[in-house]
């Protein structure tokens, strides 16, 4: 079964001061995103769909997409304020993208197989992708999974961050 990695990379980086999904962090200029795609490839993902803004499409293709063109099938989806369900209009003055749910909604037309979703500026580690691939290969119709991390391990000493807390029922298997 084919697995797709959906990478949410349309963020504006307004608090950061730029497109952090494109900034190098590794010894050879790797981005955080590079580590995620590399780990997904090793886990068996065969396609990556980047959800980006059209405003930086050329820059993204030339700095990120070109790195993977010969190793994995690469596609792009555009998140914009105008891409909304029928009957929904954005409030006047809105400039920022809508966020995670909207970004994934924008990819709905191109993602039809089992998939995982990551943020371009978060590090997940190889084990996360291996676990997702192991779950997704046999998964079918309506099965979902989430890789979770202990909250104390996700906090930064360099300032506040927003995190969600996931609670699971007593019958869920926690590993």
PDB file of C-alpha atoms in Angstrom:
ATOM      1  CA  UNK A   1       0.000   0.000   0.000  1.00  0.00           C
ATOM      2  CA  UNK A   2       1.196   3.500  -0.888  1.00  0.00           C
ATOM      3  CA  UNK A   3       1.714   5.935   1.991  1.00  0.00           C
ATOM      4  CA  UNK A   4       1.628   9.708   1.679  1.00  0.00           C
ATOM      5  CA  UNK A   5       3.222  12.277   3.940  1.00  0.00           C
ATOM      6  CA  UNK A   6       1.255  15.536   4.071  1.00  0.00           C
ATOM      7  CA  UNK A   7       3.509  18.377   5.173  1.00  0.00           C
ATOM      8  CA  UNK A   8       1.844  21.510   6.476  1.00  0.00           C
ATOM      9  CA  UNK A   9       4.218  24.275   5.400  1.00  0.00           C
ATOM     10  CA  UNK A  10       2.019  27.304   4.672  1.00  0.00           C
ATOM     11  CA  UNK A  11       2.821  29.137   7.893  1.00  0.00           C
ATOM     12  CA  UNK A  12       3.915  32.739   7.687  1.00  0.00           C
ATOM     13  CA  UNK A  13       6.412  32.605  10.564  1.00  0.00           C
ATOM     14  CA  UNK A  14       5.120  35.933  11.867  1.00  0.00           C
ATOM     15  CA  UNK A  15       6.394  35.380  15.427  1.00  0.00           C
ATOM     16  CA  UNK A  16       9.628  33.853  14.117  1.00  0.00           C
ATOM     17  CA  UNK A  17      10.236  36.624  11.615  1.00  0.00           C
ATOM     18  CA  UNK A  18      10.321  34.609   8.403  1.00  0.00           C
ATOM     19  CA  UNK A  19       9.726  31.243   6.773  1.00  0.00           C
ATOM     20  CA  UNK A  20      11.232  28.977   9.410  1.00  0.00           C
ATOM     21  CA  UNK A  21      10.295  25.926   7.345  1.00  0.00           C
ATOM     22  CA  UNK A  22      13.064  27.005   4.928  1.00  0.00           C
ATOM     23  CA  UNK A  23      15.775  27.938   7.429  1.00  0.00           C
ATOM     24  CA  UNK A  24      18.756  25.588   7.767  1.00  0.00           C
ATOM     25  CA  UNK A  25      19.405  23.985  11.165  1.00  0.00           C
ATOM     26  CA  UNK A  26      21.640  20.989  10.349  1.00  0.00           C
ATOM     27  CA  UNK A  27      25.379  20.732   9.754  1.00  0.00           C
ATOM     28  CA  UNK A  28      24.974  20.581   5.958  1.00  0.00           C
ATOM     29  CA  UNK A  29      22.148  23.118   5.764  1.00  0.00           C
ATOM     30  CA  UNK A  30      19.296  20.684   6.440  1.00  0.00           C
ATOM     31  CA  UNK A  31      15.946  22.102   7.520  1.00  0.00           C
ATOM     32  CA  UNK A  32      13.770  20.539  10.208  1.00  0.00           C
ATOM     33  CA  UNK A  33      11.531  19.520   7.308  1.00  0.00           C
ATOM     34  CA  UNK A  34      14.426  17.653   5.659  1.00  0.00           C
ATOM     35  CA  UNK A  35      14.750  15.408   8.707  1.00  0.00           C
ATOM     36  CA  UNK A  36      11.032  14.597   8.598  1.00  0.00           C
ATOM     37  CA  UNK A  37      10.976  13.731   4.898  1.00  0.00           C
ATOM     38  CA  UNK A  38      14.150  11.654   5.271  1.00  0.00           C
ATOM     39  CA  UNK A  39      12.639   9.677   8.165  1.00  0.00           C
ATOM     40  CA  UNK A  40       9.371   9.200   6.249  1.00  0.00           C
ATOM     41  CA  UNK A  41      11.265   7.859   3.220  1.00  0.00           C
ATOM     42  CA  UNK A  42      13.111   5.362   5.412  1.00  0.00           C
ATOM     43  CA  UNK A  43       9.798   4.265   6.946  1.00  0.00           C
ATOM     44  CA  UNK A  44       8.301   3.508   3.514  1.00  0.00           C
ATOM     45  CA  UNK A  45       6.354   6.617   2.527  1.00  0.00           C
ATOM     46  CA  UNK A  46       6.358   6.997  -1.251  1.00  0.00           C
ATOM     47  CA  UNK A  47       4.773  10.420  -1.772  1.00  0.00           C
ATOM     48  CA  UNK A  48       4.931  13.818  -0.109  1.00  0.00           C
ATOM     49  CA  UNK A  49       2.289  16.513  -0.481  1.00  0.00           C
ATOM     50  CA  UNK A  50       3.448  19.957   0.597  1.00  0.00           C
ATOM     51  CA  UNK A  51       0.672  22.331   1.644  1.00  0.00           C
ATOM     52  CA  UNK A  52       2.098  25.790   1.001  1.00  0.00           C
ATOM     53  CA  UNK A  53       1.028  29.311   0.093  1.00  0.00           C
ATOM     54  CA  UNK A  54       1.201  30.275  -3.559  1.00  0.00           C
ATOM     55  CA  UNK A  55       3.169  33.414  -2.627  1.00  0.00           C
ATOM     56  CA  UNK A  56       6.292  31.381  -1.925  1.00  0.00           C
ATOM     57  CA  UNK A  57       5.752  28.497  -4.346  1.00  0.00           C
ATOM     58  CA  UNK A  58       8.830  29.211  -6.488  1.00  0.00           C
ATOM     59  CA  UNK A  59      11.112  29.668  -3.477  1.00  0.00           C
ATOM     60  CA  UNK A  60       9.762  26.482  -1.861  1.00  0.00           C
ATOM     61  CA  UNK A  61      10.099  24.396  -5.027  1.00  0.00           C
ATOM     62  CA  UNK A  62      13.657  25.626  -5.636  1.00  0.00           C
ATOM     63  CA  UNK A  63      14.899  25.206  -2.058  1.00  0.00           C
ATOM     64  CA  UNK A  64      12.886  22.259  -0.727  1.00  0.00           C
ATOM     65  CA  UNK A  65      11.006  20.367  -3.440  1.00  0.00           C
ATOM     66  CA  UNK A  66      14.001  19.997  -5.722  1.00  0.00           C
ATOM     67  CA  UNK A  67      15.816  18.057  -2.977  1.00  0.00           C
ATOM     68  CA  UNK A  68      13.317  15.197  -3.179  1.00  0.00           C
ATOM     69  CA  UNK A  69      12.251  15.101  -6.836  1.00  0.00           C
ATOM     70  CA  UNK A  70      14.462  12.086  -7.607  1.00  0.00           C
ATOM     71  CA  UNK A  71      13.669  10.182  -4.386  1.00  0.00           C
ATOM     72  CA  UNK A  72       9.937  10.520  -3.774  1.00  0.00           C
ATOM     73  CA  UNK A  73       6.842  11.654  -5.639  1.00  0.00           C
ATOM     74  CA  UNK A  74       6.323  15.345  -4.771  1.00  0.00           C
ATOM     75  CA  UNK A  75       3.091  17.311  -5.103  1.00  0.00           C
ATOM     76  CA  UNK A  76       1.939  20.735  -3.979  1.00  0.00           C
ATOM     77  CA  UNK A  77      -1.355  22.004  -2.632  1.00  0.00           C
ATOM     78  CA  UNK A  78      -2.047  25.661  -1.967  1.00  0.00           C
ATOM     79  CA  UNK A  79      -3.633  26.992   1.179  1.00  0.00           C
ATOM     80  CA  UNK A  80      -5.296  30.368   0.802  1.00  0.00           C
ATOM     81  CA  UNK A  81      -7.890  32.413   2.612  1.00  0.00           C
ATOM     82  CA  UNK A  82     -10.192  32.024  -0.377  1.00  0.00           C
ATOM     83  CA  UNK A  83     -10.075  28.208  -0.387  1.00  0.00           C
ATOM     84  CA  UNK A  84     -13.077  27.595   1.849  1.00  0.00           C
ATOM     85  CA  UNK A  85     -16.105  25.323   1.858  1.00  0.00           C
ATOM     86  CA  UNK A  86     -19.092  26.612  -0.071  1.00  0.00           C
ATOM     87  CA  UNK A  87     -20.986  29.313   1.780  1.00  0.00           C
ATOM     88  CA  UNK A  88     -18.102  30.311   4.054  1.00  0.00           C
ATOM     89  CA  UNK A  89     -16.473  33.726   3.685  1.00  0.00           C
ATOM     90  CA  UNK A  90     -13.393  34.985   5.518  1.00  0.00           C
ATOM     91  CA  UNK A  91     -13.810  37.882   7.936  1.00  0.00           C
ATOM     92  CA  UNK A  92     -12.685  41.279   6.676  1.00  0.00           C
ATOM     93  CA  UNK A  93      -9.012  41.958   7.311  1.00  0.00           C
ATOM     94  CA  UNK A  94      -7.953  38.346   7.825  1.00  0.00           C
ATOM     95  CA  UNK A  95      -4.396  37.814   6.511  1.00  0.00           C
ATOM     96  CA  UNK A  96      -3.100  34.676   8.224  1.00  0.00           C
ATOM     97  CA  UNK A  97      -3.756  31.137   6.958  1.00  0.00           C
ATOM     98  CA  UNK A  98      -6.568  29.326   8.753  1.00  0.00           C
ATOM     99  CA  UNK A  99      -4.403  26.706  10.424  1.00  0.00           C
ATOM    100  CA  UNK A 100      -4.021  22.944  10.574  1.00  0.00           C
ATOM    101  CA  UNK A 101      -7.583  21.824   9.869  1.00  0.00           C
ATOM    102  CA  UNK A 102      -7.934  24.146   6.909  1.00  0.00           C
ATOM    103  CA  UNK A 103      -4.518  23.150   5.506  1.00  0.00           C
ATOM    104  CA  UNK A 104      -5.516  19.503   5.554  1.00  0.00           C
ATOM    105  CA  UNK A 105      -8.917  20.357   4.025  1.00  0.00           C
ATOM    106  CA  UNK A 106      -7.042  22.028   1.146  1.00  0.00           C
ATOM    107  CA  UNK A 107      -5.286  18.700   0.440  1.00  0.00           C
ATOM    108  CA  UNK A 108      -8.515  16.686   0.305  1.00  0.00           C
ATOM    109  CA  UNK A 109      -8.569  16.431  -3.501  1.00  0.00           C
ATOM    110  CA  UNK A 110      -5.087  14.921  -3.866  1.00  0.00           C
ATOM    111  CA  UNK A 111      -4.818  12.625  -0.836  1.00  0.00           C
ATOM    112  CA  UNK A 112      -6.849   9.451  -1.282  1.00  0.00           C
ATOM    113  CA  UNK A 113      -4.601   6.821   0.286  1.00  0.00           C
ATOM    114  CA  UNK A 114      -3.404   6.280   3.838  1.00  0.00           C
ATOM    115  CA  UNK A 115      -1.456   9.300   5.017  1.00  0.00           C
ATOM    116  CA  UNK A 116       0.304  10.995   7.901  1.00  0.00           C
ATOM    117  CA  UNK A 117       0.332  14.727   8.602  1.00  0.00           C
ATOM    118  CA  UNK A 118       3.258  16.691  10.011  1.00  0.00           C
ATOM    119  CA  UNK A 119       4.110  20.330  10.570  1.00  0.00           C
ATOM    120  CA  UNK A 120       7.113  21.457   8.521  1.00  0.00           C
ATOM    121  CA  UNK A 121       8.756  23.093  11.510  1.00  0.00           C
ATOM    122  CA  UNK A 122       8.420  20.285  14.073  1.00  0.00           C
ATOM    123  CA  UNK A 123      10.816  17.395  14.644  1.00  0.00           C
ATOM    124  CA  UNK A 124       9.191  13.986  15.156  1.00  0.00           C
ATOM    125  CA  UNK A 125      12.027  11.467  15.020  1.00  0.00           C
ATOM    126  CA  UNK A 126      12.469   8.304  12.978  1.00  0.00           C
ATOM    127  CA  UNK A 127      10.555   6.137  15.460  1.00  0.00           C
ATOM    128  CA  UNK A 128       7.392   8.216  14.975  1.00  0.00           C
ATOM    129  CA  UNK A 129       7.420   7.631  11.221  1.00  0.00           C
ATOM    130  CA  UNK A 130       8.181   3.925  11.620  1.00  0.00           C
ATOM    131  CA  UNK A 131       5.241   3.531  14.025  1.00  0.00           C
ATOM    132  CA  UNK A 132       2.915   5.442  11.707  1.00  0.00           C
ATOM    133  CA  UNK A 133       3.979   3.380   8.687  1.00  0.00           C
ATOM    134  CA  UNK A 134       3.452   0.145  10.625  1.00  0.00           C
ATOM    135  CA  UNK A 135      -0.048   1.279  11.540  1.00  0.00           C
ATOM    136  CA  UNK A 136      -0.960   2.724   8.147  1.00  0.00           C
ATOM    137  CA  UNK A 137       0.150  -0.162   5.932  1.00  0.00           C
ATOM    138  CA  UNK A 138      -2.672  -2.498   7.016  1.00  0.00           C
ATOM    139  CA  UNK A 139      -5.108   0.296   8.053  1.00  0.00           C
ATOM    140  CA  UNK A 140      -8.377   0.629   6.212  1.00  0.00           C
ATOM    141  CA  UNK A 141     -11.545   2.727   6.270  1.00  0.00           C
ATOM    142  CA  UNK A 142     -11.859   5.018   9.242  1.00  0.00           C
ATOM    143  CA  UNK A 143      -8.902   3.876  11.298  1.00  0.00           C
ATOM    144  CA  UNK A 144      -6.865   6.713  12.742  1.00  0.00           C
ATOM    145  CA  UNK A 145      -3.728   7.078  14.783  1.00  0.00           C
ATOM    146  CA  UNK A 146      -1.790   9.846  16.437  1.00  0.00           C
ATOM    147  CA  UNK A 147       1.757   9.901  17.687  1.00  0.00           C
ATOM    148  CA  UNK A 148       1.807  11.766  20.974  1.00  0.00           C
ATOM    149  CA  UNK A 149       4.618  13.133  23.059  1.00  0.00           C
ATOM    150  CA  UNK A 150       4.812  13.909  26.742  1.00  0.00           C
ATOM    151  CA  UNK A 151       4.066  17.600  27.166  1.00  0.00           C
ATOM    152  CA  UNK A 152       7.138  18.235  29.322  1.00  0.00           C
ATOM    153  CA  UNK A 153       9.325  16.948  26.454  1.00  0.00           C
ATOM    154  CA  UNK A 154       7.884  19.436  23.950  1.00  0.00           C
ATOM    155  CA  UNK A 155       8.337  22.680  25.867  1.00  0.00           C
ATOM    156  CA  UNK A 156      11.024  25.158  24.912  1.00  0.00           C
ATOM    157  CA  UNK A 157      13.278  26.980  27.308  1.00  0.00           C
ATOM    158  CA  UNK A 158      13.351  29.809  24.761  1.00  0.00           C
ATOM    159  CA  UNK A 159       9.774  31.027  25.177  1.00  0.00           C
ATOM    160  CA  UNK A 160       6.184  29.929  25.188  1.00  0.00           C
ATOM    161  CA  UNK A 161       4.614  27.586  22.681  1.00  0.00           C
ATOM    162  CA  UNK A 162       1.068  26.392  22.148  1.00  0.00           C
ATOM    163  CA  UNK A 163       0.391  22.703  22.569  1.00  0.00           C
ATOM    164  CA  UNK A 164      -2.709  20.584  22.494  1.00  0.00           C
ATOM    165  CA  UNK A 165      -3.403  17.909  25.052  1.00  0.00           C
ATOM    166  CA  UNK A 166      -4.871  14.621  23.876  1.00  0.00           C
ATOM    167  CA  UNK A 167      -6.785  12.409  26.256  1.00  0.00           C
ATOM    168  CA  UNK A 168      -7.630   8.821  25.429  1.00  0.00           C
ATOM    169  CA  UNK A 169     -10.148   6.453  26.909  1.00  0.00           C
ATOM    170  CA  UNK A 170      -9.232   3.624  29.246  1.00  0.00           C
ATOM    171  CA  UNK A 171      -9.430   1.070  26.430  1.00  0.00           C
ATOM    172  CA  UNK A 172      -6.759   2.792  24.286  1.00  0.00           C
ATOM    173  CA  UNK A 173      -3.322   1.247  24.163  1.00  0.00           C
ATOM    174  CA  UNK A 174      -0.629   3.673  25.277  1.00  0.00           C
ATOM    175  CA  UNK A 175       2.921   2.790  24.376  1.00  0.00           C
TER     176      UNK A 175
END
